[in-house]
Amino acid sequence: MAVMAEDLARTRSRTTPDILALYDEHAPALLRFLLGVTGRRDWAQDITQESFLRLIAAVGRGETIDAPREWLFTVARNLLRDRLEDRDSSLNKRAKSDSSVNTPDEREADNAALRRLMRRLASPRELEILELRSEGFTYEETARILGIAPGTVGSLLARAIRKIRDALKREGRL
Amino acid sequence: MMWRRHPEDERLLAFLTGNLDDLAQDRVERHLSNCARCRRECAEFDNALRVWEARRLEAPGELLAAVRAAIGEARPAAASAARKDHLAAVVGRRLISQSDGNELGVVLESFLGRHCVAAFRDGLNPEPPR
């Protein structure tokens, strides 16, 4: 039983990191990322909340999380992917009877014209890479978060930046 | 060593964003010093990156506050549930590791099933981490 008491003490000590301090440190970036990729405040809010609740649960289970920022973005991105898949699946079902399938995204979109344009032109993966780049993640970190090869990060970033460059050229701003 | 061909866009962007190793960074730099076409290309990419990042969104304060409050409320329950799960797993592993082949082992297997007991014995957690 003494060993179990030690286990209990160890478990308690693993739950001590201040989740709210981690929240204050990382949540703004996570929200920016989710808003940037989806343009939806409701999704950004839900996924940020769920990501931190999973962090609390992981710490409670005794998991060691060495890089909480990367961990949170990975969890959030997986939650986002699930939502996008669910949405795409339901949109496919509705597509034949409903022609305004993009309205929710457009309605929730921010006012920046370039961002709206990029949501139309870029793939979700390219947008994710642009946003992660804006948050300062390296190719290696981005690759781990998205579960792809670092070389692919470079290719997709190049493709996305070319789209931005071409859009700026069309507007005569480059 | 210089490239005979121009570096591809991916390499120029990796250069701009600091994602090349020192040697490759140095090679791109030397190429740029001798190639007006790549300097122009690089400047365009740099501008595109800057324009994009200048439009970086701000995290809305009211959204941050709402999520923070929700997490603050849910934290004790979530932490407690996870701690209980973890402790149950720790206790289960210990009981099972000490009961291999004896009567307690038979009883545990009848409650938990052979697969679950074997998973614990092998040090595996039947619950996925996330």
Short mmCIF file of C-alpha atoms in Angstrom, two decimals:
data_model
loop_
_atom_site.label_atom_id
_atom_site.label_comp_id
_atom_site.label_asym_id
_atom_site.label_seq_id
_atom_site.Cartn_x
_atom_site.Cartn_y
_atom_site.Cartn_z
CA MET A 1 0.00 0.00 0.00
CA ALA A 2 2.93 2.31 0.63
CA VAL A 3 3.76 2.10 -3.04
CA MET A 4 0.20 3.06 -3.93
CA ALA A 5 0.45 6.08 -1.64
CA GLU A 6 3.58 7.08 -3.51
CA ASP A 7 1.69 6.65 -6.78
CA LEU A 8 -1.08 8.85 -5.43
CA ALA A 9 1.38 11.55 -4.40
CA ARG A 10 3.08 11.36 -7.79
CA THR A 11 -0.24 11.64 -9.57
CA ARG A 12 -1.21 14.69 -7.55
CA SER A 13 2.11 16.36 -8.25
CA ARG A 14 1.57 15.86 -11.99
CA THR A 15 -1.65 17.83 -11.85
CA THR A 16 -0.06 20.91 -10.34
CA PRO A 17 1.01 22.86 -13.47
CA ASP A 18 -1.21 25.89 -13.59
CA ILE A 19 -3.51 25.28 -16.52
CA LEU A 20 -4.78 28.84 -16.44
CA ALA A 21 -1.23 30.16 -16.71
CA LEU A 22 -0.74 27.91 -19.74
CA TYR A 23 -4.05 29.22 -21.06
CA ASP A 24 -2.94 32.83 -20.74
CA GLU A 25 0.31 31.99 -22.50
CA HIS A 26 -0.97 29.89 -25.41
CA ALA A 27 -4.69 30.47 -25.91
CA PRO A 28 -4.40 33.75 -27.88
CA ALA A 29 -2.20 32.05 -30.50
CA LEU A 30 -4.45 29.01 -30.61
CA LEU A 31 -7.56 31.16 -31.11
CA ARG A 32 -5.83 33.20 -33.84
CA PHE A 33 -4.85 29.97 -35.62
CA LEU A 34 -8.36 28.53 -35.46
CA LEU A 35 -10.04 31.79 -36.47
CA GLY A 36 -7.56 32.23 -39.31
CA VAL A 37 -8.18 28.77 -40.73
CA THR A 38 -11.94 28.61 -40.24
CA GLY A 39 -13.16 32.20 -39.91
CA ARG A 40 -15.64 30.85 -37.36
CA ARG A 41 -15.71 32.17 -33.83
CA ASP A 42 -17.94 29.36 -32.56
CA TRP A 43 -15.54 26.67 -33.79
CA ALA A 44 -12.50 28.57 -32.53
CA GLN A 45 -14.09 28.92 -29.09
CA ASP A 46 -15.23 25.28 -28.82
CA ILE A 47 -11.97 23.78 -30.06
CA THR A 48 -9.80 25.98 -27.84
CA GLN A 49 -11.87 25.00 -24.82
CA GLU A 50 -11.82 21.29 -25.69
CA SER A 51 -8.05 21.39 -26.28
CA PHE A 52 -7.40 22.78 -22.81
CA LEU A 53 -9.80 20.31 -21.18
CA ARG A 54 -7.85 17.52 -22.87
CA LEU A 55 -4.66 19.04 -21.52
CA ILE A 56 -6.11 18.93 -18.01
CA ALA A 57 -7.14 15.29 -18.52
CA ALA A 58 -3.73 14.34 -19.95
CA VAL A 59 -1.92 15.90 -17.00
CA GLY A 60 -4.32 14.16 -14.64
CA ARG A 61 -3.52 10.82 -16.30
CA GLY A 62 0.13 11.44 -15.56
CA GLU A 63 1.25 12.20 -19.10
CA THR A 64 4.41 14.23 -19.41
CA ILE A 65 3.96 17.09 -21.84
CA ASP A 66 7.30 18.61 -22.69
CA ALA A 67 6.10 21.09 -25.31
CA PRO A 68 2.59 22.24 -24.32
CA ARG A 69 2.33 24.77 -27.16
CA GLU A 70 2.97 22.17 -29.84
CA TRP A 71 0.81 19.63 -27.97
CA LEU A 72 -2.14 22.05 -27.83
CA PHE A 73 -1.87 22.94 -31.52
CA THR A 74 -1.71 19.24 -32.44
CA VAL A 75 -4.82 18.42 -30.42
CA ALA A 76 -6.66 21.50 -31.74
CA ARG A 77 -5.74 20.70 -35.29
CA ASN A 78 -7.00 17.11 -34.91
CA LEU A 79 -10.28 18.38 -33.46
CA LEU A 80 -10.54 20.85 -36.33
CA ARG A 81 -9.88 18.13 -38.90
CA ASP A 82 -12.69 16.03 -37.40
CA ARG A 83 -15.07 18.98 -37.61
CA LEU A 84 -14.10 19.79 -41.18
CA GLU A 85 -14.64 16.16 -42.17
CA ASP A 86 -18.06 16.13 -40.49
CA ARG A 87 -18.98 19.41 -42.17
CA ASP A 88 -17.76 18.28 -45.60
CA SER A 89 -19.69 15.06 -45.24
CA SER A 90 -22.91 16.87 -44.28
CA LEU A 91 -22.34 19.50 -47.00
CA ASN A 92 -21.95 16.77 -49.59
CA LYS A 93 -25.27 15.35 -48.51
CA ARG A 94 -26.94 18.76 -48.72
CA ALA A 95 -25.15 20.00 -51.84
CA LYS A 96 -27.78 18.88 -54.31
CA SER A 97 -30.64 20.66 -52.55
CA ASP A 98 -28.84 23.67 -51.08
CA SER A 99 -26.78 26.02 -53.20
CA SER A 100 -25.69 28.33 -50.33
CA VAL A 101 -23.37 25.85 -48.67
CA ASN A 102 -20.57 28.34 -48.03
CA THR A 103 -22.71 30.90 -46.25
CA PRO A 104 -21.75 30.03 -42.64
CA ASP A 105 -18.04 30.48 -43.35
CA GLU A 106 -18.59 33.68 -45.28
CA ARG A 107 -20.90 35.09 -42.63
CA GLU A 108 -18.37 34.47 -39.90
CA ALA A 109 -15.37 35.60 -41.92
CA ASP A 110 -13.26 38.50 -40.74
CA ASN A 111 -13.17 41.75 -42.64
CA ALA A 112 -9.73 41.36 -44.18
CA ALA A 113 -10.18 41.00 -47.92
CA LEU A 114 -6.96 39.08 -48.40
CA ARG A 115 -7.95 36.52 -45.80
CA ARG A 116 -11.32 36.04 -47.43
CA LEU A 117 -9.66 35.68 -50.77
CA MET A 118 -7.18 33.13 -49.42
CA ARG A 119 -9.97 31.10 -47.86
CA ARG A 120 -11.37 30.77 -51.34
CA LEU A 121 -8.08 30.16 -53.12
CA ALA A 122 -6.06 28.10 -50.66
CA SER A 123 -6.68 24.57 -49.43
CA PRO A 124 -7.36 24.11 -45.68
CA ARG A 125 -3.91 22.54 -45.36
CA GLU A 126 -2.25 25.57 -46.99
CA LEU A 127 -4.16 27.90 -44.68
CA GLU A 128 -3.09 25.87 -41.66
CA ILE A 129 0.52 26.15 -42.75
CA LEU A 130 0.24 29.90 -43.32
CA GLU A 131 -1.29 30.39 -39.88
CA LEU A 132 1.26 28.16 -38.14
CA ARG A 133 4.01 30.08 -39.93
CA SER A 134 2.47 33.33 -38.62
CA GLU A 135 2.62 31.89 -35.10
CA GLY A 136 6.34 31.25 -35.52
CA PHE A 137 6.37 27.47 -35.84
CA THR A 138 9.30 26.01 -37.78
CA TYR A 139 8.82 23.59 -40.68
CA GLU A 140 9.73 20.70 -38.33
CA GLU A 141 7.19 21.75 -35.70
CA THR A 142 4.52 22.40 -38.32
CA ALA A 143 5.16 18.99 -39.84
CA ARG A 144 4.73 17.30 -36.44
CA ILE A 145 1.50 19.21 -35.73
CA LEU A 146 -0.01 18.35 -39.10
CA GLY A 147 1.44 14.83 -39.32
CA ILE A 148 3.19 15.44 -42.65
CA ALA A 149 6.79 15.56 -43.89
CA PRO A 150 8.79 18.80 -43.40
CA GLY A 151 9.40 18.89 -47.16
CA THR A 152 5.66 18.96 -47.74
CA VAL A 153 5.37 21.96 -45.42
CA GLY A 154 7.85 23.83 -47.65
CA SER A 155 6.00 22.89 -50.84
CA LEU A 156 2.59 23.88 -49.48
CA LEU A 157 3.88 27.13 -48.01
CA ALA A 158 5.43 28.01 -51.37
CA ARG A 159 2.15 27.26 -53.12
CA ALA A 160 0.20 29.42 -50.66
CA ILE A 161 2.66 32.32 -50.85
CA ARG A 162 2.56 32.22 -54.65
CA LYS A 163 -1.22 32.61 -54.44
CA ILE A 164 -0.85 35.63 -52.16
CA ARG A 165 1.81 37.12 -54.42
CA ASP A 166 -0.34 36.63 -57.51
CA ALA A 167 -3.36 38.16 -55.79
CA LEU A 168 -1.30 41.19 -54.77
CA LYS A 169 0.03 41.52 -58.30
CA ARG A 170 -3.48 41.42 -59.73
CA GLU A 171 -4.41 44.25 -57.38
CA GLY A 172 -1.29 46.16 -58.46
CA ARG A 173 0.12 46.10 -54.94
CA LEU A 174 3.31 44.25 -55.83
CA MET B 1 29.71 26.17 -54.20
CA MET B 2 27.13 27.99 -56.34
CA TRP B 3 23.97 26.56 -57.86
CA ARG B 4 24.16 26.31 -61.61
CA ARG B 5 20.38 26.62 -61.66
CA HIS B 6 18.22 29.05 -59.73
CA PRO B 7 17.02 27.78 -56.35
CA GLU B 8 13.40 26.68 -56.47
CA ASP B 9 10.63 28.68 -54.74
CA GLU B 10 10.51 26.24 -51.80
CA ARG B 11 14.18 26.88 -51.08
CA LEU B 12 13.83 30.66 -51.35
CA LEU B 13 10.95 30.57 -48.89
CA ALA B 14 12.82 28.30 -46.52
CA PHE B 15 15.64 30.84 -46.74
CA LEU B 16 13.31 33.75 -45.99
CA THR B 17 11.69 31.97 -43.04
CA GLY B 18 14.95 30.67 -41.56
CA ASN B 19 14.23 27.00 -42.23
CA LEU B 20 17.52 26.10 -43.93
CA ASP B 21 20.63 24.81 -42.23
CA ASP B 22 23.62 27.16 -42.09
CA LEU B 23 25.31 25.71 -45.17
CA ALA B 24 22.20 25.93 -47.35
CA GLN B 25 21.38 29.39 -45.99
CA ASP B 26 24.86 30.52 -46.96
CA ARG B 27 24.55 29.05 -50.46
CA VAL B 28 21.25 30.83 -51.12
CA GLU B 29 22.71 34.07 -49.81
CA ARG B 30 25.68 33.80 -52.18
CA HIS B 31 23.41 32.96 -55.09
CA LEU B 32 21.22 35.98 -54.36
CA SER B 33 24.22 38.27 -54.33
CA ASN B 34 24.85 37.34 -57.97
CA CYS B 35 21.32 36.84 -59.33
CA ALA B 36 18.94 39.75 -59.89
CA ARG B 37 16.12 37.46 -60.95
CA CYS B 38 16.18 35.48 -57.70
CA ARG B 39 16.55 38.67 -55.65
CA ARG B 40 13.37 39.99 -57.29
CA GLU B 41 11.59 36.67 -56.68
CA CYS B 42 12.74 36.69 -53.07
CA ALA B 43 11.58 40.27 -52.56
CA GLU B 44 8.12 39.39 -53.90
CA PHE B 45 7.83 36.41 -51.57
CA ASP B 46 9.04 38.53 -48.69
CA ASN B 47 6.42 41.17 -49.45
CA ALA B 48 3.68 38.56 -49.75
CA LEU B 49 4.68 37.08 -46.39
CA ARG B 50 4.76 40.51 -44.76
CA VAL B 51 1.37 41.49 -46.17
CA TRP B 52 -0.13 38.22 -44.94
CA GLU B 53 1.36 38.50 -41.49
CA ALA B 54 0.38 42.16 -41.19
CA ARG B 55 -3.20 40.93 -41.51
CA ARG B 56 -2.75 38.50 -38.67
CA LEU B 57 -5.91 38.34 -36.63
CA GLU B 58 -6.13 39.40 -33.04
CA ALA B 59 -7.66 36.91 -30.62
CA PRO B 60 -10.91 38.60 -29.50
CA GLY B 61 -10.67 39.47 -25.82
CA GLU B 62 -14.24 38.51 -25.00
CA LEU B 63 -13.76 35.08 -26.59
CA LEU B 64 -10.57 34.50 -24.61
CA ALA B 65 -12.31 35.50 -21.39
CA ALA B 66 -15.31 33.26 -22.07
CA VAL B 67 -13.17 30.17 -22.70
CA ARG B 68 -10.96 30.95 -19.70
CA ALA B 69 -14.01 31.11 -17.45
CA ALA B 70 -15.37 27.83 -18.84
CA ILE B 71 -12.04 26.07 -18.32
CA GLY B 72 -11.77 27.47 -14.79
CA GLU B 73 -15.17 26.01 -13.96
CA ALA B 74 -14.56 22.63 -15.59
CA ARG B 75 -10.99 22.21 -14.35
CA PRO B 76 -11.55 20.59 -10.93
CA ALA B 77 -14.00 18.00 -12.31
CA ALA B 78 -11.87 17.20 -15.36
CA ALA B 79 -8.70 16.89 -13.29
CA SER B 80 -10.43 14.75 -10.69
CA ALA B 81 -11.90 12.38 -13.30
CA ALA B 82 -8.56 12.00 -15.04
CA ARG B 83 -6.78 11.43 -11.72
CA LYS B 84 -9.29 8.72 -10.79
CA ASP B 85 -8.80 7.02 -14.17
CA HIS B 86 -5.06 7.16 -13.76
CA LEU B 87 -5.14 5.80 -10.22
CA ALA B 88 -7.49 2.98 -11.26
CA ALA B 89 -5.01 2.06 -13.97
CA VAL B 90 -2.07 2.18 -11.53
CA VAL B 91 -3.90 0.06 -8.95
CA GLY B 92 -5.12 -2.36 -11.62
CA ARG B 93 -1.62 -2.84 -13.01
CA ARG B 94 -0.20 -3.49 -9.55
CA LEU B 95 -2.89 -5.98 -8.57
CA ILE B 96 -2.56 -7.82 -11.85
CA SER B 97 1.23 -7.87 -11.80
CA GLN B 98 1.09 -9.43 -8.32
CA SER B 99 -1.61 -11.94 -9.17
CA ASP B 100 -0.20 -13.84 -12.12
CA GLY B 101 -1.38 -17.46 -11.86
CA ASN B 102 -2.85 -17.23 -8.36
CA GLU B 103 -6.46 -17.10 -7.20
CA LEU B 104 -6.64 -13.30 -7.33
CA GLY B 105 -5.57 -13.49 -10.96
CA VAL B 106 -8.43 -15.84 -11.76
CA VAL B 107 -10.93 -13.55 -10.01
CA LEU B 108 -9.59 -10.47 -11.83
CA GLU B 109 -9.80 -12.21 -15.17
CA SER B 110 -13.39 -13.16 -14.51
CA PHE B 111 -14.22 -9.50 -13.80
CA LEU B 112 -12.07 -7.74 -16.36
CA GLY B 113 -11.65 -10.31 -19.09
CA ARG B 114 -8.47 -11.99 -20.23
CA HIS B 115 -7.60 -9.33 -22.84
CA CYS B 116 -7.80 -6.43 -20.37
CA VAL B 117 -5.71 -8.25 -17.78
CA ALA B 118 -3.09 -9.12 -20.41
CA ALA B 119 -2.99 -5.48 -21.54
CA PHE B 120 -2.40 -4.27 -17.99
CA ARG B 121 0.20 -6.97 -17.40
CA ASP B 122 2.08 -5.84 -20.49
CA GLY B 123 2.07 -2.32 -19.13
CA LEU B 124 -0.34 -1.07 -21.75
CA ASN B 125 -3.12 1.37 -21.01
CA PRO B 126 -6.29 0.20 -22.75
CA GLU B 127 -7.47 3.82 -23.03
CA PRO B 128 -5.94 5.73 -25.96
CA PRO B 129 -3.95 8.75 -24.70
CA ARG B 130 -6.13 11.19 -26.62
#
